[in-house]
Coordinates of C-alpha atoms and ligand atoms in Angstrom, one line a residue:
X1 CA 0.1 0.2 0.1
X2 CA 0.9 3.8 -0.6
X3 CA 2.7 5.4 2.7
X4 CA 0.5 8.4 2.7
X5 CA -2.6 7.9 0.8
X6 CA -4.6 11.2 -0.4
X7 CA -8.0 11.3 0.6
X8 CA -10.7 14.0 -0.5
X9 CA -13.4 13.9 2.1
X10 CA -16.9 16.0 1.7
X11 CA -19.5 16.1 4.7
X12 CA -23.2 17.6 3.7
X13 CA -25.3 15.7 5.8
X14 CA -27.3 18.7 7.5
X15 CA -26.6 22.5 7.2
X16 CA -22.5 23.1 6.4
X17 CA -21.4 21.6 3.9
X18 CA -17.7 20.9 4.4
X19 CA -14.6 19.1 2.7
X20 CA -11.1 18.0 4.2
X21 CA -7.8 16.6 2.1
X22 CA -5.7 14.2 4.2
X23 CA -2.8 12.9 3.7
X24 CA -2.5 9.3 6.0
X25 CA -4.1 10.0 9.1
X26 CA -2.7 13.7 9.0
X27 CA -5.7 15.9 8.4
X28 CA -4.2 19.2 6.1
X29 CA -6.5 20.8 5.4
X30 CA -10.7 21.2 6.9
X31 CA -13.4 23.6 5.3
X32 CA -16.4 24.3 6.7
X33 CA -18.9 26.8 4.8
X34 CA -21.7 27.6 7.2
X35 CA -24.8 28.2 6.1
X36 CA -26.5 31.6 7.4
X37 CA -29.9 31.3 5.5
X38 CA -31.5 29.1 8.3
X39 CA -30.5 31.3 11.4
X40 CA -34.3 32.9 10.5
X41 CA -36.5 30.2 10.6
X42 CA -34.9 28.6 14.0
X43 CA -34.1 25.6 13.1
X44 CA -32.2 23.5 9.3
X45 CA -34.8 24.3 6.2
X46 CA -34.1 20.6 4.4
X47 CA -34.7 22.3 0.8
X48 CA -33.0 25.5 1.8
X49 CA -30.0 23.2 3.1
X50 CA -29.6 21.3 -0.3
X51 CA -29.7 24.6 -2.5
X52 CA -26.9 25.9 -0.5
X53 CA -24.8 22.4 -0.5
X54 CA -25.0 22.7 -4.4
X55 CA -23.9 26.7 -4.6
X56 CA -21.1 25.7 -1.9
X57 CA -20.0 22.2 -2.7
X58 CA -17.6 23.3 -5.8
X59 CA -16.0 26.2 -4.1
X60 CA -15.8 24.3 -1.2
X61 CA -13.6 21.2 -2.0
X62 CA -11.7 23.5 -4.7
X63 CA -10.6 25.5 -1.7
X64 CA -9.6 22.5 0.7
X65 CA -6.9 21.3 -2.5
X66 CA -6.2 24.5 -3.2
X67 CA -5.4 25.5 0.0
X68 CA -1.8 22.5 0.3
X69 CA -1.2 22.7 -3.6
X70 CA -3.0 19.2 -4.0
X71 CA -4.7 18.5 -7.8
X72 CA -7.4 16.3 -8.4
X73 CA -5.4 13.6 -10.0
X74 CA -3.4 13.6 -7.1
X75 CA -5.9 11.8 -4.4
X76 CA -6.1 8.2 -4.0
X77 CA -9.8 8.6 -2.8
X78 CA -13.1 10.5 -2.4
X79 CA -14.9 9.9 0.6
X80 CA -18.5 11.2 1.4
X81 CA -21.4 10.9 3.9
X82 CA -23.9 8.6 2.8
X83 CA -26.3 9.0 5.5
X84 CA -28.0 9.7 8.3
X85 CA -29.2 12.8 7.4
X86 CA -31.4 15.2 5.2
X87 CA -31.4 13.2 1.9
X88 CA -32.2 16.0 -0.2
X89 CA -28.2 17.3 1.5
X90 CA -26.9 13.8 1.8
X91 CA -27.7 13.3 -2.5
X92 CA -26.0 16.6 -3.1
X93 CA -22.6 15.4 -1.7
X94 CA -23.1 11.8 -2.3
X95 CA -23.5 13.0 -6.3
X96 CA -20.6 15.1 -6.3
X97 CA -18.0 12.6 -4.5
X98 CA -19.7 10.1 -7.1
X99 CA -19.3 12.1 -10.2
X100 CA -15.7 13.0 -9.6
X101 CA -14.1 9.5 -8.5
X102 CA -15.6 8.2 -11.3
X103 CA -13.8 11.1 -13.8
X104 CA -10.5 10.2 -11.7
X105 CA -11.4 6.0 -11.8
X106 CA -10.4 6.2 -7.9
X107 CA -12.8 4.8 -4.9
X108 CA -15.4 7.0 -3.3
X109 CA -16.1 5.4 0.5
X110 CA -19.8 6.1 1.1
X111 CA -19.5 6.8 5.6
X112 CA -21.9 6.6 8.1
X113 CA -21.9 9.7 9.9
X114 CA -22.0 8.2 13.2
X115 CA -19.4 6.1 12.9
X116 CA -16.7 9.3 11.6
X117 CA -18.2 11.2 14.8
X118 CA -16.5 8.2 16.6
X119 CA -13.5 7.4 14.6
X120 CA -12.6 11.1 14.4
X121 CA -10.6 10.2 17.7
X122 CA -8.0 8.2 15.3
X123 CA -7.1 12.0 13.7
X124 CA -3.3 12.1 14.1
X125 CA -3.6 15.6 15.6
X126 CA -6.8 14.4 17.8
X127 CA -4.8 13.2 20.6
X128 CA -1.2 11.2 21.3
X129 CA -2.8 7.8 21.3
X130 CA -6.0 6.8 19.8
X131 CA -8.2 5.3 22.5
X132 CA -7.9 1.3 22.3
X133 CA -10.2 -1.2 21.3
X134 CA -12.6 -2.1 23.0
X135 CA -13.8 1.3 23.5
X136 CA -16.7 2.9 25.1
X137 CA -18.1 6.1 23.1
X138 CA -21.1 8.1 24.3
X139 CA -22.3 10.0 20.6
X140 CA -23.7 12.8 21.2
X141 CA -25.5 14.6 18.0
X142 CA -28.4 16.8 17.1
X143 CA -29.7 13.6 15.6
X144 CA -28.5 10.8 17.7
X145 CA -27.6 10.0 21.0
X146 CA -25.4 6.2 21.5
X147 CA -23.5 4.6 23.6
X148 CA -21.5 2.6 21.6
X149 CA -19.3 -0.2 22.1
X150 CA -16.5 -0.1 19.4
X151 CA -14.3 -3.1 19.3
X152 CA -12.7 -2.0 15.7
X153 CA -12.7 0.5 13.0
X154 CA -16.2 -1.6 11.8
X155 CA -17.2 -3.1 14.5
X156 CA -20.0 -1.4 16.3
X157 CA -22.2 -2.4 19.5
X158 CA -25.0 -0.2 20.4
X159 CA -25.2 -0.6 24.1
X160 CA -28.1 2.4 24.4
X161 CA -29.7 5.4 22.7
X162 CA -32.6 7.7 22.9
X163 CA -36.3 6.4 22.5
X164 CA -37.0 10.1 21.8
X165 CA -35.1 13.1 21.6
X166 CA -31.1 13.1 20.6
X167 CA -29.1 15.2 23.5
X168 CA -28.4 18.0 21.2
X169 CA -32.4 18.3 20.2
X170 CA -32.5 18.2 24.0
X171 CA -31.0 21.3 24.2
X172 CA -31.8 23.1 20.8
X173 CA -35.5 22.9 21.7
X174 CA -34.7 23.9 25.5
X175 CA -32.8 27.0 24.2
X176 CA -35.6 27.6 21.6
X177 CA -38.3 27.7 24.8
X178 CA -36.0 30.3 26.4
X179 CA -36.1 32.7 23.4
X180 CA -32.1 31.9 22.0
X181 CA -31.5 31.1 18.5
X182 CA -30.4 27.8 16.3
X183 CA -28.6 26.3 16.9
X184 CA -28.8 26.4 20.5
X185 CA -26.4 24.2 22.2
X186 CA -23.2 26.8 22.3
X187 CA -25.7 29.4 23.7
X188 CA -27.1 27.5 26.9
X189 CA -23.2 26.3 27.2
X190 CA -22.1 29.8 27.1
X191 CA -24.5 31.8 29.4
X192 CA -24.6 28.8 31.6
X193 CA -21.0 29.7 32.2
X194 CA -22.4 32.4 34.4
X195 CA -25.1 30.4 36.0
X196 CA -26.2 28.0 38.9
X197 CA -26.6 24.7 38.0
X198 CA -28.4 24.3 41.5
X199 CA -30.7 26.8 40.5
X200 CA -33.7 25.2 39.6
X201 CA -34.9 21.1 38.9
X202 CA -36.3 19.3 35.7
X203 CA -37.5 16.3 35.2
X204 CA -34.7 12.8 35.2
X205 CA -36.3 9.6 32.8
X206 CA -36.1 7.2 35.4
X207 CA -35.4 4.3 32.6
X208 CA -33.5 1.0 34.2
X209 CA -31.2 0.0 31.0
X210 CA -29.1 1.9 29.0
X211 CA -31.3 4.1 27.3
X212 CA -31.9 7.3 27.3
X213 CA -35.0 9.3 26.7
X214 CA -35.2 13.7 27.0
X215 CA -38.9 14.5 26.3
X216 CA -39.5 14.2 30.0
X217 CA -37.4 17.3 30.6
X218 CA -38.2 18.6 27.4
X219 CA -42.0 19.2 29.1
X220 CA -40.8 20.0 32.5
X221 CA -39.1 23.0 31.0
X222 CA -42.3 24.2 29.1
X223 CA -44.4 24.0 32.5
X224 CA -42.2 25.3 34.8
X225 CA -41.2 28.0 32.3
X226 CA -44.8 28.9 31.7
X227 CA -46.0 28.7 35.4
X228 CA -43.4 31.1 36.3
X229 CA -43.8 33.6 32.9
X230 CA -47.5 34.2 35.0
X231 CA -46.2 35.4 37.9
X232 CA -43.2 37.2 36.2
X233 CA -43.3 38.0 32.3
X234 CA -39.5 38.5 32.6
X235 CA -39.0 35.3 34.3
X236 CA -36.8 34.2 31.6
X237 CA -34.5 37.2 31.2
X238 CA -34.1 38.1 35.0
X239 CA -32.9 34.3 35.4
X240 CA -31.3 33.2 31.8
X241 CA -27.9 32.1 33.4
X242 CA -29.1 30.3 36.1
X243 CA -31.6 28.4 34.2
X244 CA -29.3 27.4 30.9
X245 CA -26.9 26.5 33.4
X246 CA -29.4 24.1 35.6
X247 CA -30.9 22.3 32.1
X248 CA -27.3 22.1 31.1
X249 CA -26.4 20.1 34.3
X250 CA -29.4 18.2 34.0
X251 CA -28.6 16.9 30.6
X252 CA -25.4 16.3 31.6
X253 CA -26.2 13.9 34.6
X254 CA -28.9 12.0 33.2
X255 CA -25.4 10.9 30.2
X256 CA -22.7 10.9 32.7
X257 CA -25.5 8.1 34.4
X258 CA -25.6 6.4 31.5
X259 CA -22.1 6.3 30.9
X260 CA -21.2 5.1 34.4
X261 CA -23.7 2.2 33.9
X262 CA -22.0 1.1 31.0
X263 CA -18.5 1.3 31.9
X264 CA -20.1 -0.6 34.8
X265 CA -21.6 -3.5 33.3
X266 CA -19.0 -3.5 30.1
X267 CA -16.0 -3.1 32.1
X268 CA -14.4 -1.0 30.2
X269 CA -12.8 2.4 31.4
X270 CA -11.3 3.8 28.1
X271 CA -13.7 5.9 27.5
X272 CA -14.8 8.5 24.7
X273 CA -16.8 11.3 23.2
X274 CA -17.9 12.2 19.8
X275 CA -20.7 14.6 18.1
X276 CA -22.1 17.8 18.7
X277 CA -22.4 17.9 21.5
X278 CA -19.1 16.7 23.3
X279 CA -18.2 20.7 22.6
X280 CA -20.3 21.1 25.6
X281 CA -17.7 22.8 28.5
X282 CA -19.9 21.1 31.5
X283 CA -19.9 17.8 29.4
X284 CA -16.1 17.8 28.9
X285 CA -15.3 19.0 32.6
X286 CA -18.0 16.2 34.0
X287 CA -16.2 12.8 31.4
X288 CA -12.9 14.3 33.0
X289 CA -14.1 14.3 36.5
X290 CA -15.7 10.4 36.6
X291 CA -12.3 9.6 34.6
X292 CA -10.2 11.2 37.7
X293 CA -12.3 9.7 40.4
X294 CA -13.1 6.2 38.7
X295 CA -10.2 5.2 37.0
X296 CA -11.3 5.7 33.4
X297 CA -8.9 6.9 30.1
X298 CA -11.2 9.9 28.8
X299 CA -10.7 10.7 25.0
X300 CA -12.5 13.7 24.3
X301 CA -11.9 15.5 21.3
X302 CA -10.2 18.7 20.4
X303 CA -13.0 20.9 19.5
X304 CA -12.5 21.2 15.7
X305 CA -13.5 17.4 15.3
X306 CA -16.5 17.8 17.5
X307 CA -19.3 18.9 15.5
X308 CA -19.8 17.9 11.7
X309 CA -16.8 18.2 9.9
X310 CA -15.3 16.2 7.0
X311 CA -12.0 15.3 8.5
X312 CA -14.0 12.9 10.2
X313 CA -15.5 11.6 7.0
X314 CA -12.3 11.2 5.9
X315 CA -10.2 9.3 8.1
X316 CA -12.8 6.7 8.0
X317 CA -11.8 6.2 4.3
X318 CA -8.6 6.4 5.4
X319 CA -9.0 3.4 8.3
X320 CA -10.4 1.2 5.6
X321 CA -7.6 1.8 2.9
X322 CA -5.5 0.7 5.7
X323 CA -7.4 -2.5 6.4
X324 CA -7.4 -2.8 2.4
X325 CA -10.9 -2.6 3.1
X326 CA -13.0 -1.8 0.0
X327 CA -15.8 0.7 0.2
X328 CA -19.1 -1.1 1.7
X329 CA -22.2 -1.4 0.1
X330 CA -23.5 1.2 1.8
X331 CA -21.8 3.3 -0.5
X332 CA -24.5 3.1 -3.1
X333 CA -27.5 5.3 -2.1
X334 CA -27.8 8.0 0.4
X335 CA -29.4 6.7 3.3
X336 CA -31.6 8.4 6.3
X337 CA -30.8 6.1 8.5
X338 CA -28.7 3.1 10.2
X339 CA -26.8 2.1 13.6
Ligands
KG4_1 O1 -22.5 16.2 15.3 P1 -23.3 17.6 14.8 O2 -22.9 19.1 14.5 O3 -24.5 17.8 13.6 C1 -25.6 16.6 14.1 O4 -24.8 15.8 13.5 O5 -26.4 16.3 14.1 O6 -24.1 18.4 15.7 C2 -25.1 19.2 16.8 C3 -25.3 19.2 17.8 C4 -26.6 20.6 17.8 O7 -27.6 20.0 18.6 C5 -25.9 21.7 18.6 O8 -26.8 22.3 19.6 C6 -24.7 20.7 19.8 O9 -24.7 19.5 18.8 N1 -24.0 21.4 20.2 C7 -23.7 21.7 21.8 C8 -22.7 22.7 21.7 N2 -21.9 22.6 20.5 C9 -23.0 21.8 19.8 N3 -24.2 21.2 22.3 C10 -24.3 21.8 23.6 N4 -23.6 22.8 24.2 C11 -22.4 22.9 23.0 N5 -21.2 23.7 23.5
ZN2 ZN1 -23.0 15.3 13.5

């Protein structure tokens, strides 16, 4: 095998168009174009997202290649997100990637988005050493919340997942109730910094297994705010920091409780975080605290690899190529669900 395989990766599952270039496990270029068009709607509008991807994809890929002086002919493989995600957005990335790969006569690797969040830990500059197999990964994004036992680069076992909203969705919906713009997770994180996490108490799910639920919390926030606003119309503005801190603490407590149970049940102490919500400062802190109390080795991705990016898509193709694995059948079409 060629020593330093050069891969161009594309991520277009939701509202950001991203392209990266990898040389071996090293990311040499990682460009993200975010889409402002959704802000006024308080969430992602799928049709607007696919149109913006169509406009962005060529300049973003060109920029990622030009930045490091790589020509299309220098590429050994293309990687793209095959799902899950918004169908129209996925199709823009998938068609572009497959067209480019066909014209260059190189393989196109269709990559599962959640697998990519997990394997981002194997990017060279993510850690000095990636987590050893098997490890546990708490994968928390806007669409998924999963506890995954990772035994190999294509071996995943879901030990638990959300039965309703995802953790990122819980952050975003709570933020919306507080009148904060989309995406709400980073906003809650910011205001929570100045607030008291013990100021208010919200409902936590009572589920015995390793699954998660956030819909009870959402209802509890909704009724609490309604009652308080009837007494004082300025309740939210006057208590924004404390509300954010208390909501954030509740979500983090729910996540950490399952993570501890999963580690105990599997006897695995190499614990990784992945997905957009792993950018949350309270969650990162809680994992590190538990690591020092319980003897875990914690693997927390650098901020740039937490939220959606193409580098994580590229590393999956790189690991497949290292293991002599050809593109899996999943690459054939964009899909909306798996895992
Ligand atoms: O992985 P990601 O970028 O996209 C999906 O695959 O969904 O995750 C996006 C989610 C959003 O719900 C966003 O609010 C949340 O990650 N998020 C955060 C933070 N940064 C992003 N949630 C809490 N605190 C943050 N700092
Ligand atoms: Zn994601």
